[in-house]
PDB file of C-alpha atoms in Angstrom:
ATOM      1  CA  MET A 199     -36.772  -9.171  33.549  1.00 90.00           C
ATOM      2  CA  LEU A 200     -36.040  -7.538  30.447  1.00 87.00           C
ATOM      3  CA  GLN A 201     -37.869  -6.432  27.452  1.00 90.00           C
ATOM      4  CA  VAL A 202     -36.092  -6.355  23.978  1.00 91.00           C
ATOM      5  CA  GLY A 203     -34.257  -2.970  24.073  1.00 91.00           C
ATOM      6  CA  GLU A 204     -32.588  -3.905  27.437  1.00 92.00           C
ATOM      7  CA  MET A 205     -31.509  -7.870  26.096  1.00 92.00           C
ATOM      8  CA  SER A 206     -30.240  -6.105  22.898  1.00 92.00           C
ATOM      9  CA  ARG A 207     -28.058  -3.516  24.894  1.00 93.00           C
ATOM     10  CA  LYS A 208     -26.715  -6.067  26.574  1.00 92.00           C
ATOM     11  CA  VAL A 209     -25.454  -8.408  24.887  1.00 92.00           C
ATOM     12  CA  GLY A 210     -25.453  -5.979  22.291  1.00 93.00           C
ATOM     13  CA  VAL A 211     -27.438  -7.239  18.937  1.00 94.00           C
ATOM     14  CA  ASN A 212     -29.390  -6.323  17.816  1.00 93.00           C
ATOM     15  CA  PRO A 213     -33.641  -5.658  17.718  1.00 93.00           C
ATOM     16  CA  GLN A 214     -34.907  -7.762  14.929  1.00 95.00           C
ATOM     17  CA  THR A 215     -31.529 -10.022  15.470  1.00 94.00           C
ATOM     18  CA  ILE A 216     -33.255 -11.300  18.812  1.00 94.00           C
ATOM     19  CA  TYR A 217     -37.240 -11.467  16.624  1.00 93.00           C
ATOM     20  CA  PHE A 218     -35.786 -13.195  14.564  1.00 95.00           C
ATOM     21  CA  TYR A 219     -33.586 -15.975  16.554  1.00 94.00           C
ATOM     22  CA  GLU A 220     -37.200 -16.192  18.515  1.00 93.00           C
ATOM     23  CA  ARG A 221     -38.720 -16.646  14.522  1.00 93.00           C
ATOM     24  CA  ILE A 222     -36.630 -19.147  14.029  1.00 93.00           C
ATOM     25  CA  GLY A 223     -36.251 -21.014  17.616  1.00 89.00           C
ATOM     26  CA  LEU A 224     -33.590 -20.627  18.111  1.00 92.00           C
ATOM     27  CA  ILE A 225     -34.316 -17.781  21.847  1.00 92.00           C
ATOM     28  CA  PRO A 226     -37.919 -19.898  23.179  1.00 89.00           C
ATOM     29  CA  GLN A 227     -40.500 -17.353  23.199  1.00 90.00           C
ATOM     30  CA  PRO A 228     -40.172 -15.040  25.968  1.00 89.00           C
ATOM     31  CA  LYS A 229     -42.522 -14.327  28.070  1.00 90.00           C
ATOM     32  CA  ARG A 230     -45.371 -11.283  27.320  1.00 91.00           C
ATOM     33  CA  THR A 231     -46.547  -8.417  29.738  1.00 88.00           C
ATOM     34  CA  GLU A 232     -50.875  -7.622  29.723  1.00 90.00           C
ATOM     35  CA  SER A 233     -49.494  -4.890  26.795  1.00 90.00           C
ATOM     36  CA  GLY A 234     -48.100  -7.725  24.478  1.00 89.00           C
ATOM     37  CA  TYR A 235     -44.111  -6.796  25.562  1.00 90.00           C
ATOM     38  CA  ARG A 236     -41.789  -9.036  25.165  1.00 91.00           C
ATOM     39  CA  LEU A 237     -39.887  -9.613  29.355  1.00 92.00           C
ATOM     40  CA  PHE A 238     -36.649 -11.943  28.816  1.00 92.00           C
ATOM     41  CA  ASP A 239     -34.566 -14.033  32.516  1.00 91.00           C
ATOM     42  CA  GLU A 240     -30.992 -14.672  33.107  1.00 91.00           C
ATOM     43  CA  ASP A 241     -31.897 -17.863  31.000  1.00 91.00           C
ATOM     44  CA  ASP A 242     -32.566 -15.669  27.558  1.00 92.00           C
ATOM     45  CA  VAL A 243     -29.677 -13.709  27.909  1.00 93.00           C
ATOM     46  CA  GLU A 244     -27.242 -16.255  28.842  1.00 93.00           C
ATOM     47  CA  ARG A 245     -28.524 -18.263  25.271  1.00 94.00           C
ATOM     48  CA  LEU A 246     -28.052 -15.054  23.333  1.00 94.00           C
ATOM     49  CA  PHE A 247     -24.460 -14.515  24.226  1.00 95.00           C
ATOM     50  CA  PHE A 248     -24.286 -18.100  23.485  1.00 93.00           C
ATOM     51  CA  ILE A 249     -25.336 -17.597  20.101  1.00 95.00           C
ATOM     52  CA  THR A 250     -23.416 -15.016  19.592  1.00 94.00           C
ATOM     53  CA  ARG A 251     -20.304 -16.194  21.153  1.00 92.00           C
ATOM     54  CA  ALA A 252     -21.115 -19.832  18.608  1.00 91.00           C
ATOM     55  CA  LYS A 253     -21.433 -17.660  15.513  1.00 91.00           C
ATOM     56  CA  ALA A 254     -17.903 -15.597  16.529  1.00 91.00           C
ATOM     57  CA  LEU A 255     -16.623 -19.121  16.418  1.00 83.00           C
ATOM     58  CA  GLY A 256     -17.729 -19.643  12.714  1.00 82.00           C
ATOM     59  CA  LEU A 257     -20.293 -21.678  13.674  1.00 85.00           C
ATOM     60  CA  ASN A 258     -23.114 -21.591  11.750  1.00 89.00           C
ATOM     61  CA  LEU A 259     -27.212 -20.784  13.094  1.00 93.00           C
ATOM     62  CA  ASP A 260     -28.372 -24.364  12.142  1.00 90.00           C
ATOM     63  CA  GLU A 261     -25.400 -25.732  14.130  1.00 86.00           C
ATOM     64  CA  ILE A 262     -25.721 -23.828  17.315  1.00 90.00           C
ATOM     65  CA  LYS A 263     -30.059 -24.640  16.912  1.00 89.00           C
ATOM     66  CA  GLU A 264     -28.380 -28.572  16.695  1.00 83.00           C
ATOM     67  CA  ILE A 265     -26.783 -27.518  19.582  1.00 81.00           C
ATOM     68  CA  LEU A 266     -29.040 -25.914  21.794  1.00 84.00           C
ATOM     69  CA  LEU A 267     -31.841 -28.519  20.581  1.00 81.00           C
ATOM     70  CA  LEU A 268     -29.839 -31.341  22.415  1.00 74.00           C
ATOM     71  CA  GLN A 269     -29.384 -29.416  25.125  1.00 76.00           C
ATOM     72  CA  GLU A 270     -32.489 -28.950  26.450  1.00 75.00           C
ATOM     73  CA  SER A 271     -32.576 -32.318  25.773  1.00 70.00           C
ATOM     74  CA  GLN A 272     -30.319 -32.779  27.764  1.00 66.00           C
ATOM     75  CA  SER A 273     -28.588 -35.126  25.236  1.00 65.00           C
ATOM     76  CA  LEU A 274     -25.939 -34.102  25.282  1.00 63.00           C
ATOM     77  CA  PRO A 275     -22.768 -35.659  25.359  1.00 77.00           C
ATOM     78  CA  CYS A 276     -19.759 -34.804  24.779  1.00 79.00           C
ATOM     79  CA  LYS A 277     -18.486 -37.174  22.416  1.00 84.00           C
ATOM     80  CA  GLU A 278     -21.132 -35.604  20.185  1.00 78.00           C
ATOM     81  CA  VAL A 279     -19.752 -32.272  21.423  1.00 76.00           C
ATOM     82  CA  TYR A 280     -16.252 -32.589  20.462  1.00 83.00           C
ATOM     83  CA  HIS A 281     -17.551 -33.940  16.764  1.00 84.00           C
ATOM     84  CA  ARG A 282     -19.105 -31.306  15.188  1.00 79.00           C
ATOM     85  CA  LEU A 283     -17.044 -28.507  16.986  1.00 79.00           C
ATOM     86  CA  LEU A 284     -13.543 -30.853  15.291  1.00 88.00           C
ATOM     87  CA  HIS A 285     -15.638 -31.438  11.880  1.00 86.00           C
ATOM     88  CA  LYS A 286     -15.968 -27.200  12.135  1.00 81.00           C
ATOM     89  CA  VAL A 287     -12.352 -26.520  12.555  1.00 85.00           C
ATOM     90  CA  GLU A 288     -11.297 -28.728   9.403  1.00 92.00           C
ATOM     91  CA  GLN A 289     -14.513 -26.923   8.004  1.00 87.00           C
ATOM     92  CA  ILE A 290     -12.275 -23.815   8.827  1.00 85.00           C
ATOM     93  CA  GLN A 291      -8.888 -25.521   7.415  1.00 93.00           C
ATOM     94  CA  GLU A 292      -9.600 -26.605   4.657  1.00 93.00           C
ATOM     95  CA  THR A 293     -11.165 -22.713   4.205  1.00 91.00           C
ATOM     96  CA  ILE A 294      -7.757 -21.669   5.144  1.00 93.00           C
ATOM     97  CA  SER A 295      -5.605 -23.353   2.723  1.00 95.00           C
ATOM     98  CA  GLN A 296      -7.595 -22.431  -0.064  1.00 95.00           C
ATOM     99  CA  LEU A 297      -7.989 -18.859   1.035  1.00 94.00           C
ATOM    100  CA  GLN A 298      -3.557 -19.679   1.357  1.00 97.00           C
ATOM    101  CA  THR A 299      -4.106 -20.771  -1.435  1.00 95.00           C
ATOM    102  CA  PHE A 300      -5.632 -18.387  -3.787  1.00 95.00           C
ATOM    103  CA  LYS A 301      -3.927 -15.491  -1.387  1.00 96.00           C
ATOM    104  CA  SER A 302      -0.788 -17.158  -3.681  1.00 95.00           C
ATOM    105  CA  ASN A 303      -1.909 -16.695  -6.163  1.00 92.00           C
ATOM    106  CA  LEU A 304      -2.805 -13.260  -6.452  1.00 91.00           C
ATOM    107  CA  VAL A 305       0.321 -12.885  -4.632  1.00 94.00           C
ATOM    108  CA  LYS A 306       2.338 -14.503  -8.091  1.00 91.00           C
ATOM    109  CA  LEU A 307       0.789 -11.981 -10.923  1.00 89.00           C
ATOM    110  CA  LEU A 308       1.532  -8.846  -8.106  1.00 91.00           C
ATOM    111  CA  HIS A 309       4.583  -9.364  -8.423  1.00 91.00           C
ATOM    112  CA  ARG A 310       4.736  -9.919 -12.411  1.00 88.00           C
ATOM    113  CA  CYS A 311       2.263  -6.786 -11.986  1.00 88.00           C
ATOM    114  CA  GLU A 312       4.732  -4.803 -10.547  1.00 89.00           C
ATOM    115  CA  ASP A 313       7.945  -5.987 -12.733  1.00 88.00           C
ATOM    116  CA  ASN A 314       5.644  -5.068 -15.909  1.00 85.00           C
ATOM    117  CA  LEU A 315       5.563  -1.168 -14.185  1.00 87.00           C
ATOM    118  CA  SER A 316       9.556  -0.905 -13.699  1.00 89.00           C
ATOM    119  CA  ARG A 317       9.710  -2.144 -17.249  1.00 88.00           C
ATOM    120  CA  TYR A 318       7.358  -0.427 -19.084  1.00 85.00           C
ATOM    121  CA  GLY A 319       5.929   1.383 -16.376  1.00 85.00           C
ATOM    122  CA  ALA A 320       1.845   3.107 -14.806  1.00 83.00           C
ATOM    123  CA  THR A 321       0.358   3.129 -18.433  1.00 85.00           C
ATOM    124  CA  THR A 322       0.765  -0.059 -20.273  1.00 81.00           C
ATOM    125  CA  PRO A 323      -1.518  -2.673 -21.449  1.00 81.00           C
ATOM    126  CA  CYS A 324      -1.776  -5.092 -18.288  1.00 80.00           C
ATOM    127  CA  ILE A 325       0.083  -8.104 -19.867  1.00 74.00           C
ATOM    128  CA  VAL A 326      -0.575 -10.249 -16.484  1.00 73.00           C
ATOM    129  CA  LEU A 327      -4.362  -9.972 -17.887  1.00 71.00           C
ATOM    130  CA  ARG A 328      -3.767 -11.356 -21.231  1.00 71.00           C
ATOM    131  CA  GLU A 329      -1.274 -13.723 -20.450  1.00 62.00           C
ATOM    132  CA  ASN A 330      -4.297 -15.841 -17.370  1.00 56.00           C
ATOM    133  CA  GLN A 331      -6.812 -14.244 -20.811  1.00 52.00           C
ATOM    134  CA  HIS A 332      -9.039 -18.663 -20.755  1.00 48.00           C
ATOM    135  CA  GLU A 333      -5.914 -20.638 -20.643  1.00 47.00           C
ATOM    136  CA  THR A 334      -6.773 -23.549 -20.783  1.00 46.00           C
ATOM    137  CA  LYS A 335      -5.841 -27.120 -18.879  1.00 48.00           C
ATOM    138  CA  ASP A 336      -2.925 -28.406 -20.992  1.00 49.00           C
ATOM    139  CA  GLY A 337      -1.492 -24.105 -20.735  1.00 47.00           C
ATOM    140  CA  SER A 338      -2.751 -23.198 -23.377  1.00 43.00           C
ATOM    141  CA  VAL A 339      -4.749 -19.089 -24.449  1.00 41.00           C
ATOM    142  CA  GLY A 340      -8.289 -20.484 -26.182  1.00 37.00           C
TER     143      GLY A 340
END
């Protein structure tokens, strides 16, 4: 049996994180010593490792809680896990796509800044910011 500090070091999370996960029901109420110290067993350690791995993969706490609840109720069919993970992969792919578009737009602005710097020097006002102010859908500046 491990106390909070030992479990915290073993899994690599802050003790406050363990208290928070306990409060929101991600980890069950632990056993306690007569003096009130929390005691965690290996199942609790494995559960906390699962939570940290799932978070690292991009699942949010609600998604993790849902998977844990399904697992506890022994109603965790592979198809359900598959669909949840597939949905998360699709969300991540959408985020990647949006970030790539954003990066592409920033790189274009960067090149325009480089051109402006090479032509007019470092003290000239930035034409990129002036040209992109309040552009409307038809391309006019408002």
